Short mmCIF file of C-alpha atoms in Angstrom, two decimals:
data_model
loop_
_atom_site.label_atom_id
_atom_site.label_comp_id
_atom_site.label_asym_id
_atom_site.label_seq_id
_atom_site.Cartn_x
_atom_site.Cartn_y
_atom_site.Cartn_z
CA MET A 662 -47.31 -111.63 -39.17
CA THR A 663 -44.72 -110.39 -41.60
CA GLY A 664 -41.25 -109.11 -41.12
CA VAL A 665 -40.31 -105.48 -40.82
CA ALA A 666 -41.52 -103.66 -43.92
CA ALA A 667 -39.92 -100.63 -45.48
CA ALA A 668 -41.14 -98.04 -43.02
CA ALA A 669 -42.92 -94.90 -44.09
CA PRO A 670 -41.43 -91.65 -42.81
CA ALA A 671 -42.76 -90.67 -39.40
CA TRP A 672 -45.11 -88.02 -40.82
CA ALA A 673 -45.82 -89.55 -44.22
CA VAL A 674 -49.37 -89.52 -45.55
CA THR A 675 -49.47 -92.62 -47.70
CA ARG A 676 -52.44 -93.98 -49.60
CA PRO A 677 -53.03 -97.57 -48.45
CA GLY A 678 -53.22 -100.42 -50.94
CA SER A 679 -55.97 -103.03 -51.00
CA ARG A 680 -54.27 -105.17 -48.32
CA GLU A 681 -53.82 -102.25 -45.93
CA THR A 682 -57.38 -101.06 -46.58
CA ALA A 683 -58.82 -104.49 -45.76
CA LEU A 684 -56.76 -104.78 -42.57
CA MET A 685 -57.77 -101.30 -41.41
CA ALA A 686 -61.44 -102.08 -42.11
CA VAL A 687 -61.27 -105.13 -39.83
CA ALA A 688 -59.37 -103.10 -37.22
CA VAL A 689 -61.99 -100.32 -37.22
CA ALA A 690 -64.74 -102.90 -36.78
CA GLY A 691 -62.81 -104.32 -33.83
CA VAL A 692 -62.16 -101.05 -32.01
CA SER A 693 -65.77 -99.98 -32.56
CA PHE A 694 -66.76 -102.58 -29.96
CA SER A 695 -64.33 -101.20 -27.36
CA GLY A 696 -66.42 -98.38 -25.90
CA PRO A 697 -69.83 -100.11 -25.85
CA LEU A 698 -68.45 -103.38 -24.43
CA THR A 699 -66.40 -101.51 -21.82
CA ALA A 700 -69.50 -99.60 -20.73
CA MET A 701 -71.18 -102.95 -20.04
CA VAL A 702 -68.47 -104.20 -17.66
CA THR A 703 -69.07 -103.60 -13.95
CA THR A 704 -65.47 -104.00 -12.72
CA SER A 705 -62.79 -101.29 -12.59
CA PHE A 706 -61.53 -99.77 -15.83
CA LEU A 707 -57.90 -100.34 -14.84
CA ALA A 708 -58.64 -104.07 -14.57
CA ILE A 709 -60.25 -104.10 -18.02
CA ALA A 710 -57.27 -102.34 -19.58
CA PHE A 711 -54.79 -104.58 -17.72
CA TRP A 712 -56.35 -107.83 -18.87
CA ARG A 713 -56.86 -106.82 -22.49
CA ASN A 714 -53.19 -105.85 -22.76
CA ALA A 715 -51.81 -108.75 -20.73
CA ALA A 716 -53.88 -111.24 -22.75
CA GLY A 717 -52.94 -109.54 -26.02
CA ALA A 718 -49.22 -109.85 -25.18
CA ALA A 719 -49.61 -113.49 -24.09
CA LEU A 720 -51.47 -114.48 -27.25
CA LEU A 721 -48.90 -112.83 -29.53
CA LEU A 722 -45.85 -114.18 -27.68
CA PRO A 723 -45.97 -117.63 -29.40
CA VAL A 724 -46.05 -115.89 -32.79
CA LEU A 725 -42.92 -113.99 -31.84
CA LEU A 726 -41.07 -117.00 -30.42
CA LEU A 727 -42.08 -119.57 -33.03
CA ARG A 728 -42.35 -117.60 -36.28
CA GLU A 729 -40.27 -114.47 -35.84
CA ARG A 730 -37.60 -115.46 -33.34
CA GLY A 731 -34.88 -114.83 -35.91
CA THR A 732 -35.86 -111.16 -36.12
CA LEU A 733 -34.76 -110.70 -32.50
CA ALA A 734 -31.13 -111.45 -33.34
CA GLY A 735 -28.98 -108.36 -33.07
CA LEU A 736 -31.60 -106.30 -31.26
CA ARG A 737 -30.22 -104.09 -28.52
CA PRO A 738 -32.09 -102.77 -25.47
CA ARG A 739 -32.21 -99.28 -26.96
CA ASP A 740 -34.08 -100.70 -29.97
CA LEU A 741 -36.98 -101.36 -27.60
CA THR A 742 -37.05 -97.85 -26.16
CA SER A 743 -39.78 -96.58 -28.49
CA SER A 744 -41.89 -99.66 -27.73
CA VAL A 745 -41.58 -99.00 -24.00
CA VAL A 746 -42.56 -95.35 -24.50
CA ALA A 747 -45.51 -96.45 -26.62
CA GLY A 748 -46.61 -98.83 -23.86
CA LEU A 749 -46.53 -96.08 -21.25
CA PHE A 750 -48.54 -93.75 -23.50
CA LEU A 751 -51.03 -96.56 -24.14
CA ALA A 752 -51.45 -97.12 -20.39
CA ALA A 753 -52.08 -93.40 -19.89
CA HIS A 754 -54.59 -93.47 -22.77
CA PHE A 755 -56.61 -96.26 -21.17
CA ALA A 756 -56.37 -94.78 -17.67
CA ALA A 757 -57.81 -91.50 -18.97
CA TRP A 758 -60.32 -92.64 -21.56
CA LEU A 759 -62.01 -95.71 -20.06
CA PRO A 760 -63.37 -93.89 -16.97
CA SER A 761 -64.90 -91.27 -19.24
CA LEU A 762 -67.26 -93.91 -20.65
CA SER A 763 -69.13 -93.94 -17.33
CA MET A 764 -69.12 -90.16 -16.97
CA THR A 765 -70.44 -89.11 -20.37
CA THR A 766 -72.13 -90.92 -23.27
CA VAL A 767 -70.34 -93.53 -25.39
CA ALA A 768 -70.91 -91.26 -28.40
CA ALA A 769 -69.30 -88.19 -26.82
CA SER A 770 -66.42 -90.14 -25.27
CA THR A 771 -65.61 -92.01 -28.48
CA ALA A 772 -65.86 -88.89 -30.64
CA LEU A 773 -63.50 -86.94 -28.38
CA VAL A 774 -60.95 -89.72 -27.91
CA THR A 775 -60.65 -90.16 -31.67
CA THR A 776 -59.39 -86.60 -32.11
CA THR A 777 -55.90 -88.12 -31.95
CA PRO A 778 -55.05 -86.89 -35.50
CA VAL A 779 -55.44 -83.31 -34.28
CA TRP A 780 -52.65 -83.79 -31.79
CA THR A 781 -50.37 -85.76 -34.14
CA ALA A 782 -50.85 -83.14 -36.86
CA LEU A 783 -50.10 -80.33 -34.41
CA ALA A 784 -47.00 -82.17 -33.26
CA ALA A 785 -45.94 -82.51 -36.90
CA ARG A 786 -46.49 -78.81 -37.52
CA PHE A 787 -44.50 -77.83 -34.43
CA SER A 788 -41.73 -80.11 -35.69
CA GLY A 789 -41.55 -78.10 -38.90
CA VAL A 790 -43.21 -80.70 -41.13
CA GLU A 791 -45.38 -79.39 -43.96
CA LEU A 792 -48.49 -81.49 -44.63
CA PRO A 793 -50.52 -81.29 -47.87
CA ALA A 794 -53.42 -78.85 -47.85
CA LYS A 795 -55.91 -81.66 -48.51
CA VAL A 796 -54.77 -83.33 -45.30
CA TRP A 797 -55.69 -80.25 -43.30
CA TRP A 798 -59.06 -79.93 -45.04
CA GLY A 799 -59.82 -83.60 -44.47
CA LEU A 800 -58.62 -83.36 -40.88
CA ALA A 801 -60.81 -80.33 -40.24
CA LEU A 802 -63.86 -82.00 -41.78
CA ALA A 803 -63.37 -85.26 -39.88
CA VAL A 804 -62.79 -83.54 -36.56
CA LEU A 805 -65.78 -81.24 -37.19
CA GLY A 806 -67.90 -84.34 -37.67
CA ALA A 807 -66.58 -85.88 -34.45
CA ALA A 808 -67.24 -82.62 -32.62
CA LEU A 809 -70.78 -82.49 -33.98
CA ILE A 810 -71.49 -85.98 -32.67
CA ALA A 811 -69.96 -85.13 -29.31
CA GLY A 812 -71.86 -81.85 -29.09
CA VAL A 813 -75.16 -83.66 -29.44
CA ASP A 814 -74.52 -85.64 -26.25
CA VAL A 815 -72.73 -83.07 -24.12
CA THR A 816 -74.67 -82.13 -21.00
CA VAL A 817 -74.19 -79.28 -18.57
CA SER A 818 -73.24 -81.56 -15.66
CA TRP A 819 -69.77 -81.27 -14.16
CA GLU A 820 -69.35 -85.05 -14.37
CA ALA A 821 -70.01 -85.05 -18.10
CA LEU A 822 -67.61 -82.15 -18.61
CA ALA A 823 -64.94 -84.02 -16.62
CA GLY A 824 -65.61 -87.09 -18.77
CA ASP A 825 -65.13 -85.03 -21.92
CA GLY A 826 -61.84 -83.74 -20.54
CA LEU A 827 -60.63 -87.26 -19.76
CA ALA A 828 -61.56 -88.40 -23.27
CA LEU A 829 -59.53 -85.54 -24.76
CA LEU A 830 -56.58 -86.43 -22.51
CA GLY A 831 -56.93 -90.01 -23.73
CA ALA A 832 -56.72 -88.75 -27.31
CA ILE A 833 -53.50 -86.84 -26.60
CA CYS A 834 -51.94 -89.92 -25.00
CA ALA A 835 -53.09 -92.02 -27.96
CA GLY A 836 -51.21 -89.62 -30.23
CA GLY A 837 -48.01 -90.26 -28.28
CA TYR A 838 -48.67 -94.01 -28.46
CA MET A 839 -49.13 -93.86 -32.23
CA LEU A 840 -46.03 -91.76 -32.92
CA ALA A 841 -43.82 -93.84 -30.63
CA GLY A 842 -45.24 -96.96 -32.23
CA ALA A 843 -44.45 -95.73 -35.74
CA ARG A 844 -40.83 -95.21 -34.71
CA ALA A 845 -40.67 -98.61 -33.03
CA ARG A 846 -42.03 -100.36 -36.14
CA GLU A 847 -39.06 -99.07 -38.12
CA ARG A 848 -36.93 -101.69 -36.32
CA LEU A 849 -39.35 -104.28 -34.97
CA THR A 850 -41.86 -106.71 -36.44
CA THR A 851 -45.50 -106.31 -35.46
CA SER A 852 -45.41 -109.13 -32.91
CA ALA A 853 -42.13 -107.96 -31.32
CA TYR A 854 -43.45 -104.43 -30.99
CA ALA A 855 -46.92 -105.47 -29.79
CA VAL A 856 -45.63 -107.93 -27.17
CA THR A 857 -43.26 -105.29 -25.75
CA CYS A 858 -45.78 -102.45 -25.88
CA TYR A 859 -48.72 -104.43 -24.45
CA SER A 860 -46.53 -105.93 -21.69
CA VAL A 861 -45.26 -102.51 -20.60
CA CYS A 862 -48.80 -101.15 -20.70
CA ALA A 863 -50.14 -104.06 -18.62
CA GLY A 864 -47.32 -103.64 -16.09
CA ALA A 865 -47.97 -99.92 -15.70
CA LEU A 866 -51.70 -100.51 -15.26
CA ALA A 867 -51.09 -103.26 -12.69
CA ILE A 868 -48.96 -100.87 -10.64
CA ALA A 869 -51.66 -98.18 -10.92
CA ALA A 870 -54.34 -100.65 -9.79
CA LEU A 871 -52.16 -101.74 -6.85
CA LEU A 872 -51.61 -98.15 -5.76
CA ALA A 873 -55.32 -97.42 -6.10
CA GLY A 874 -56.28 -100.54 -4.17
CA LEU A 875 -58.32 -101.95 -7.06
CA PRO A 876 -58.57 -105.75 -7.59
CA LEU A 877 -57.43 -107.43 -10.81
CA ALA A 878 -59.42 -110.63 -10.25
CA GLY A 879 -62.57 -111.96 -8.57
CA PHE A 880 -64.97 -110.71 -11.24
CA SER A 881 -68.30 -112.19 -12.29
CA THR A 882 -68.46 -114.68 -15.15
CA ARG A 883 -70.27 -112.08 -17.25
CA ASP A 884 -67.45 -109.55 -16.77
CA TRP A 885 -64.79 -112.13 -17.68
CA TRP A 886 -66.62 -112.91 -20.93
CA LEU A 887 -66.92 -109.21 -21.71
CA ILE A 888 -63.21 -108.68 -21.03
CA ALA A 889 -62.44 -111.62 -23.35
CA ALA A 890 -64.61 -110.06 -26.07
CA ILE A 891 -62.92 -106.67 -25.62
CA THR A 892 -59.50 -108.33 -25.86
CA PHE A 893 -60.38 -110.17 -29.07
CA CYS A 894 -62.22 -107.35 -30.83
CA ALA A 895 -60.39 -104.20 -29.69
CA GLN A 896 -56.93 -105.48 -28.79
CA LEU A 897 -56.16 -108.27 -31.27
CA LEU A 898 -58.31 -107.25 -34.25
CA GLY A 899 -58.10 -103.52 -33.51
CA HIS A 900 -54.77 -102.37 -32.09
CA THR A 901 -52.67 -105.22 -33.46
CA LEU A 902 -53.86 -104.91 -37.06
CA LEU A 903 -53.39 -101.12 -36.92
CA ASN A 904 -49.85 -101.70 -35.62
CA LEU A 905 -49.30 -104.06 -38.56
CA VAL A 906 -50.04 -101.36 -41.16
CA LEU A 907 -48.53 -98.50 -39.14
CA SER A 908 -45.08 -98.81 -40.72
CA SER A 909 -46.42 -98.67 -44.28
CA VAL A 910 -49.19 -96.06 -44.19
CA GLY A 911 -47.86 -93.86 -41.35
CA PRO A 912 -49.45 -92.58 -38.12
CA THR A 913 -51.42 -89.76 -39.78
CA VAL A 914 -53.53 -92.07 -41.95
CA VAL A 915 -53.95 -94.64 -39.16
CA GLY A 916 -55.02 -91.89 -36.77
CA LEU A 917 -57.59 -90.58 -39.23
CA VAL A 918 -58.93 -94.02 -40.06
CA ILE A 919 -59.52 -94.55 -36.33
CA LEU A 920 -62.04 -91.70 -36.56
CA LEU A 921 -64.29 -94.25 -38.24
CA GLU A 922 -64.63 -95.74 -34.77
CA VAL A 923 -67.06 -92.90 -34.04
CA PRO A 924 -69.90 -94.05 -36.32
CA GLY A 925 -68.93 -97.67 -35.64
CA ALA A 926 -69.26 -97.27 -31.88
CA LEU A 927 -72.57 -95.44 -32.32
CA LEU A 928 -73.99 -98.39 -34.26
CA VAL A 929 -72.67 -100.95 -31.75
CA ALA A 930 -74.06 -98.89 -28.85
CA LEU A 931 -77.40 -98.79 -30.64
CA VAL A 932 -77.52 -102.60 -30.76
CA LEU A 933 -75.95 -103.49 -27.40
CA LEU A 934 -76.96 -100.56 -25.20
CA GLN A 935 -80.06 -99.31 -27.04
CA GLN A 936 -78.48 -95.85 -27.18
CA VAL A 937 -80.22 -94.30 -30.18
CA PRO A 938 -78.06 -91.61 -31.82
CA PRO A 939 -79.93 -88.33 -32.42
CA LEU A 940 -80.57 -87.32 -36.02
CA LEU A 941 -78.00 -84.53 -35.67
CA ALA A 942 -75.33 -87.22 -35.20
CA LEU A 943 -75.90 -88.62 -38.70
CA PRO A 944 -74.31 -85.69 -40.62
CA GLY A 945 -71.43 -85.86 -38.14
CA MET A 946 -70.89 -89.51 -39.00
CA LEU A 947 -70.94 -88.66 -42.70
CA ALA A 948 -68.42 -85.83 -42.18
CA VAL A 949 -66.06 -88.22 -40.39
CA VAL A 950 -66.18 -90.74 -43.24
CA VAL A 951 -65.72 -88.09 -45.95
CA GLY A 952 -62.87 -86.43 -44.04
CA VAL A 953 -61.01 -89.71 -43.65
CA ALA A 954 -61.47 -90.53 -47.34
CA LEU A 955 -60.16 -87.09 -48.33
CA VAL A 956 -57.00 -87.47 -46.28
CA VAL A 957 -56.33 -91.01 -47.46
CA ARG A 958 -56.73 -90.00 -51.09
CA ALA A 959 -54.29 -87.13 -50.56
CA GLY A 960 -51.47 -89.61 -50.01
CA ARG A 961 -49.13 -91.39 -52.36
CA PRO A 962 -49.68 -95.00 -53.42
CA VAL A 963 -47.96 -97.51 -51.16
CA PRO A 964 -44.82 -98.99 -52.78
CA GLU A 965 -44.90 -102.72 -53.41
CA PRO A 966 -43.37 -104.60 -50.45
CA GLU A 967 -39.93 -106.06 -51.05
CA PRO A 968 -39.75 -109.87 -51.12
CA LEU A 969 -38.73 -111.32 -47.77
#
């Protein structure tokens, strides 16, 4: 992990360099396994979210203490406020989205939860920030593609409609997580931010599980292995790498790149769950990819990082 980079403005749309592009590609591959693997676990969704965040924080703590301990000098409690807020939003995101995977299809749930850029862009607009026209065109195209994929799998059942609503709520909470995280990364290194955020998220989920009377242990061996795979793929490779590039490319680009999780999750679900995407989903996948590319190309080149 590196030190704190020169942070992009909160609403900047910055074209990623080759390093950021490679990291985001790995991250998208990681988060694409989140939905399909979660749908395979038989235990409670709160337990899945708790363990992936608790394990993520535990695995990153040695990095913080051994390699980046010096960056903690001079930090005040208020410097961690944004990280705490991000952790609470992340807990709300998981609590809303994960149950939707059992109520509607993986395709519909993933497509709806990745509409996060819609909510971050709307928040930017309400804050008086003017975004380039190409961003709005790319955003519209990408979201249209996600909606097309979701529309293919929407049913008329009340359970599926409730699942769609929970996925949308998860997207809104993810927007808050991303924006709070971008602010936190202005002061904190990736490991310091991630350890704080994941720990707060795990704590909030543990309290929710306790109140709901849901166990956090006693699972089958198969479920433990699936939780470990979710933690490695989605939490460490996915969330952590996206947090790493968040300060340089900004939340808008990261949010749009996450839309690539839609076609990624469809392909993973095809292999692991034998859920064959309908032909109508293919143009939606293409629209997502083109929309993301359009927005990324609308940004400015990333400035060279200053020597540490």
